[in-house]
Coordinates of C-alpha atoms in Angstrom, one line a residue:
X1108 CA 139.9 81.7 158.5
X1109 CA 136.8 79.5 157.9
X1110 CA 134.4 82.9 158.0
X1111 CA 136.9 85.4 155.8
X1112 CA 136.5 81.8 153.6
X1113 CA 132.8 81.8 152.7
X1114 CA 132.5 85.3 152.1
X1115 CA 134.9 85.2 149.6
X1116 CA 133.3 82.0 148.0
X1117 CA 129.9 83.7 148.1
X1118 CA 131.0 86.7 146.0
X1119 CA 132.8 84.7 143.4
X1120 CA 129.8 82.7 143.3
X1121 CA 127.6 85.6 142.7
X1122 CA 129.9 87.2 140.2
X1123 CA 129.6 83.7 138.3
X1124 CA 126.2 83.8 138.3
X1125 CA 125.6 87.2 137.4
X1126 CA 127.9 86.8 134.5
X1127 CA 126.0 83.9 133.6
X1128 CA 122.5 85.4 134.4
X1129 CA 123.7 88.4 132.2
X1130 CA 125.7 87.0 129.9
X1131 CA 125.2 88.4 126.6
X1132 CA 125.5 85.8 123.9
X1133 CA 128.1 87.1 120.9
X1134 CA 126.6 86.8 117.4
X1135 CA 127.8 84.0 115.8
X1136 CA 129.8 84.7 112.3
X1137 CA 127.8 82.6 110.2
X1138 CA 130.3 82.9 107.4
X1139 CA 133.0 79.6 106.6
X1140 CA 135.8 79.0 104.4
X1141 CA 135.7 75.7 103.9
X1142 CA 137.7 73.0 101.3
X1143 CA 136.1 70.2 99.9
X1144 CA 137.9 67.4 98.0
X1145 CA 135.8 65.7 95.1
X1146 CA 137.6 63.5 93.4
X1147 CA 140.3 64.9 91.0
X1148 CA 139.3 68.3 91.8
X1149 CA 138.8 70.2 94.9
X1150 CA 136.8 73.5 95.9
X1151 CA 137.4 76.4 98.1
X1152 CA 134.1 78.2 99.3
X1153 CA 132.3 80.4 101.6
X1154 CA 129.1 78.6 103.8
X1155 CA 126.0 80.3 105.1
X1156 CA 123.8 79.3 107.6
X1157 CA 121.2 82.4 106.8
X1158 CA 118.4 81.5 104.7
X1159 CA 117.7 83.7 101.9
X1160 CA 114.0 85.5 102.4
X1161 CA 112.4 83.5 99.7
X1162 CA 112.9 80.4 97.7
X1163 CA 112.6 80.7 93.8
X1164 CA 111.1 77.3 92.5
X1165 CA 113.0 78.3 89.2
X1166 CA 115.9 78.7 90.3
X1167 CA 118.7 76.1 91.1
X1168 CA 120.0 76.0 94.2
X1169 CA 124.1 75.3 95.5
X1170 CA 125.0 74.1 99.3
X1171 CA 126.9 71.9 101.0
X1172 CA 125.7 68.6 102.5
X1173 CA 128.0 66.0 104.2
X1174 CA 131.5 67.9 102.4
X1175 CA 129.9 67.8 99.1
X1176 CA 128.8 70.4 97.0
X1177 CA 124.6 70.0 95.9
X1178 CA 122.7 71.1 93.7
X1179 CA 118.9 71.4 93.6
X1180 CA 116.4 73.4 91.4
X1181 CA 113.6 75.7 93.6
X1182 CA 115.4 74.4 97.3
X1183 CA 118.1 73.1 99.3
X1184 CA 119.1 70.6 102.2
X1185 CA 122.4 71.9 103.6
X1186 CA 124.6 75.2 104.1
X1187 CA 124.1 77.7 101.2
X1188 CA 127.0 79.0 99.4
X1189 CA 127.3 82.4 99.9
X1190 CA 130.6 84.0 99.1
X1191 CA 133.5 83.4 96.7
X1192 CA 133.9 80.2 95.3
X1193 CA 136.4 78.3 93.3
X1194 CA 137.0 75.3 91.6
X1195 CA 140.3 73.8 91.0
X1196 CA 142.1 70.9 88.6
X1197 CA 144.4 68.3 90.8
X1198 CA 147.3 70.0 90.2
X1199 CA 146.4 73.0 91.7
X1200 CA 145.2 75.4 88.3
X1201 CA 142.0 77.3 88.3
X1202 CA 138.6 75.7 86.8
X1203 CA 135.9 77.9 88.0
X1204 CA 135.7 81.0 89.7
X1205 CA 132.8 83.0 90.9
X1206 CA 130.5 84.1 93.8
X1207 CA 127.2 83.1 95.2
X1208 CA 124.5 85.3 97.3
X1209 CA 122.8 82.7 99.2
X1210 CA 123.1 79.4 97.2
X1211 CA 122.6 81.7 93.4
X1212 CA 125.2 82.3 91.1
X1213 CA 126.1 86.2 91.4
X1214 CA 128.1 88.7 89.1
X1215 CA 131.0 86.9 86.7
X1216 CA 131.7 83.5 86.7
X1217 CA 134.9 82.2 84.3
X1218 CA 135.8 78.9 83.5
X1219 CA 139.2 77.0 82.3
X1220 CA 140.5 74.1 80.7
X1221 CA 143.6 72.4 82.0
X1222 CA 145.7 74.3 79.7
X1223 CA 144.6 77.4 81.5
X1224 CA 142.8 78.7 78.4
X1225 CA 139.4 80.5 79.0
X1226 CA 136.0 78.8 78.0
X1227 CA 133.5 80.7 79.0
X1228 CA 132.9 83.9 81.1
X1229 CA 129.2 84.6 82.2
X1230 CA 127.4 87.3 84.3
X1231 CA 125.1 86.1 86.4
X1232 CA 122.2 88.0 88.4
X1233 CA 120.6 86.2 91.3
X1234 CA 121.1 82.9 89.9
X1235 CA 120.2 83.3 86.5
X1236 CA 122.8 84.4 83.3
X1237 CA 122.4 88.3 82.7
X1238 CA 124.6 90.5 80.8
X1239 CA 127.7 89.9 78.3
X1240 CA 129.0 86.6 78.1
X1241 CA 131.7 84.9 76.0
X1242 CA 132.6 81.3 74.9
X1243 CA 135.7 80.3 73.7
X1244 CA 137.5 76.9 71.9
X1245 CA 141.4 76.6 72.3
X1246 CA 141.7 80.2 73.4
X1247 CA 139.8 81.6 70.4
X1248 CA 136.3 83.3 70.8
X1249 CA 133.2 81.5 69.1
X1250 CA 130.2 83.1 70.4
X1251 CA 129.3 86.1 72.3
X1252 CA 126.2 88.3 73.3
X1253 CA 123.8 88.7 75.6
X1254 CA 121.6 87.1 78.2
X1255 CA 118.9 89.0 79.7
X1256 CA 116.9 86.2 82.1
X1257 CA 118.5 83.3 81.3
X1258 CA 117.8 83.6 77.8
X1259 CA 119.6 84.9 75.1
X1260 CA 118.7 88.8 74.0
X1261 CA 119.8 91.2 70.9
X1262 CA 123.0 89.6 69.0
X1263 CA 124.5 86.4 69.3
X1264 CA 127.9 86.5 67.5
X1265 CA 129.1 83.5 66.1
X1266 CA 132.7 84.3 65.7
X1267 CA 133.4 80.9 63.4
X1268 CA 130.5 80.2 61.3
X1269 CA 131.8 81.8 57.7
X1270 CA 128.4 82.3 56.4
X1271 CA 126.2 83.6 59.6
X1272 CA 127.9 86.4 61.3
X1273 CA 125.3 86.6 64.6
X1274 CA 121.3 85.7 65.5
X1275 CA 119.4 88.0 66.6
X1276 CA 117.5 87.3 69.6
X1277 CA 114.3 88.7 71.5
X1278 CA 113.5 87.0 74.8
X1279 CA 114.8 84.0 74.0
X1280 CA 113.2 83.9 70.0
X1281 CA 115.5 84.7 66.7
X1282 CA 113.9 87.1 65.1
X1283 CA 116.5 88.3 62.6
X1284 CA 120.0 86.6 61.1
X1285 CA 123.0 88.3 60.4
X1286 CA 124.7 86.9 57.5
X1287 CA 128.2 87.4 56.3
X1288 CA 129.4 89.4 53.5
X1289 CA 130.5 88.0 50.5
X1290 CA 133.3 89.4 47.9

C-alpha cells in the first residue's frame, strides 16, 4: 500500500508543478463598470488601467481616484475613464451622458436639467469640442454652430438675440456678424 502510495503522490505532484511551471497567465480584462456615489448625484462608468500612448499637456484629463471622479489638465493620478459614462440626478433621471477614450471626452456628449429638458449636446474629438453642437434654455434652442478645436468655427446662431441672427467665426476670431432683418 505504502509503495502504490508515493507513486501516485509523485505524479500529482509533478502534474501540479507542471501546471504551475507552465501555467499560462490569462489576460486580465482591464475594463470595469463601476458606480460611484457623489453626493446628490451618482455616476455609472467604465475604468481603464491602460495608459494612453501619450499625454496632451492641453488637454484635461478624467479618472477615478479613491471612488471619486478627477479631473486634471495635461495628466492624471488614477484609473482613466475609458468607456460609456453617465451622470445621474438623485432620483434616478439622466444628467450627462457620454464616452471617454482613455480619460478624453469622445463623440456626443448631452446634458439635462431635472426636468429632463436638454441643455446642451456637444461632439467631442479626443478630448476637445469638434463638430455641431447645441445649447438650449427651458427646452428651447439659443445657440448653435460649430467647434472645430475647441474653438468656435463658421456660424454661431444665436437663436434669441432679435437683432443678431449668428457671429461668424474663424479659428476662434469673429470675423463677420449676421444681423437680423428688419420690416
Amino acid at each position: 500500500m505504502r509503495k502504490l502510495g508515493i507513486p501516485i503522490i509523485v505524479a500529482f505532484c509533478l502534474t501540479s508543478c507542471s501546471e504551475l511551471l507552465f501555467w499560462k497567465k490569462e489576460e486580465v480584462n482591464v475594463y470595469q463598470t463601476i458606480r460611484v456615489d457623489q453626493g446628490e448625484e451618482w455616476i455609472e462608468c467604465e475604468i481603464t488601467d491602460k495608459k494612453p500612448g501619450n499625454v496632451d499637456s492641453d488637454l484635461t484629463y478624467f479618472w477615478i481616484k479613491q471612488r471619486m471622479v478627477q479631473s486634471t489638465r495635461g495628466d492624471f493620478g488614477g484609473h482613466l475613464l475609458h468607456g460609456s459614462f453617465k451622470r445621474f440626478y438623485a432620483d434616478g433621471s439622466l444628467k450627462e451622458k457620454g464616452v471617454f477614450r482613455y480619460g478624453l471626452k469622445q463623440d456626443v456628449w448631452k446634458t439635462w436639467d431635472v426636468n429632463q429638458s436638454l441643455i446642451s449636446e456637444y461632439q467631442y474629438n479626443k478630448g476637445r469640442k469638434d463638430g455641431p453642437f447645441r445649447e438650449f434654455q427651458a427646452g428651447q434652442l439659443v445657440k448653435s454652430g460649430t467647434y472645430q478645436n475647441n474653438e468656435y468655427n463658421g456660424k454661431l446662431n444665436l437663436h434669441t438675440d432679435p437683432a443678431i441672427e449668428a457671429l461668424v467665426y474663424k479659428q476662434g476670431v469673429v470675423t463677420d456678424t449676421v444681423f437680423q432683418r428688419t420690416q
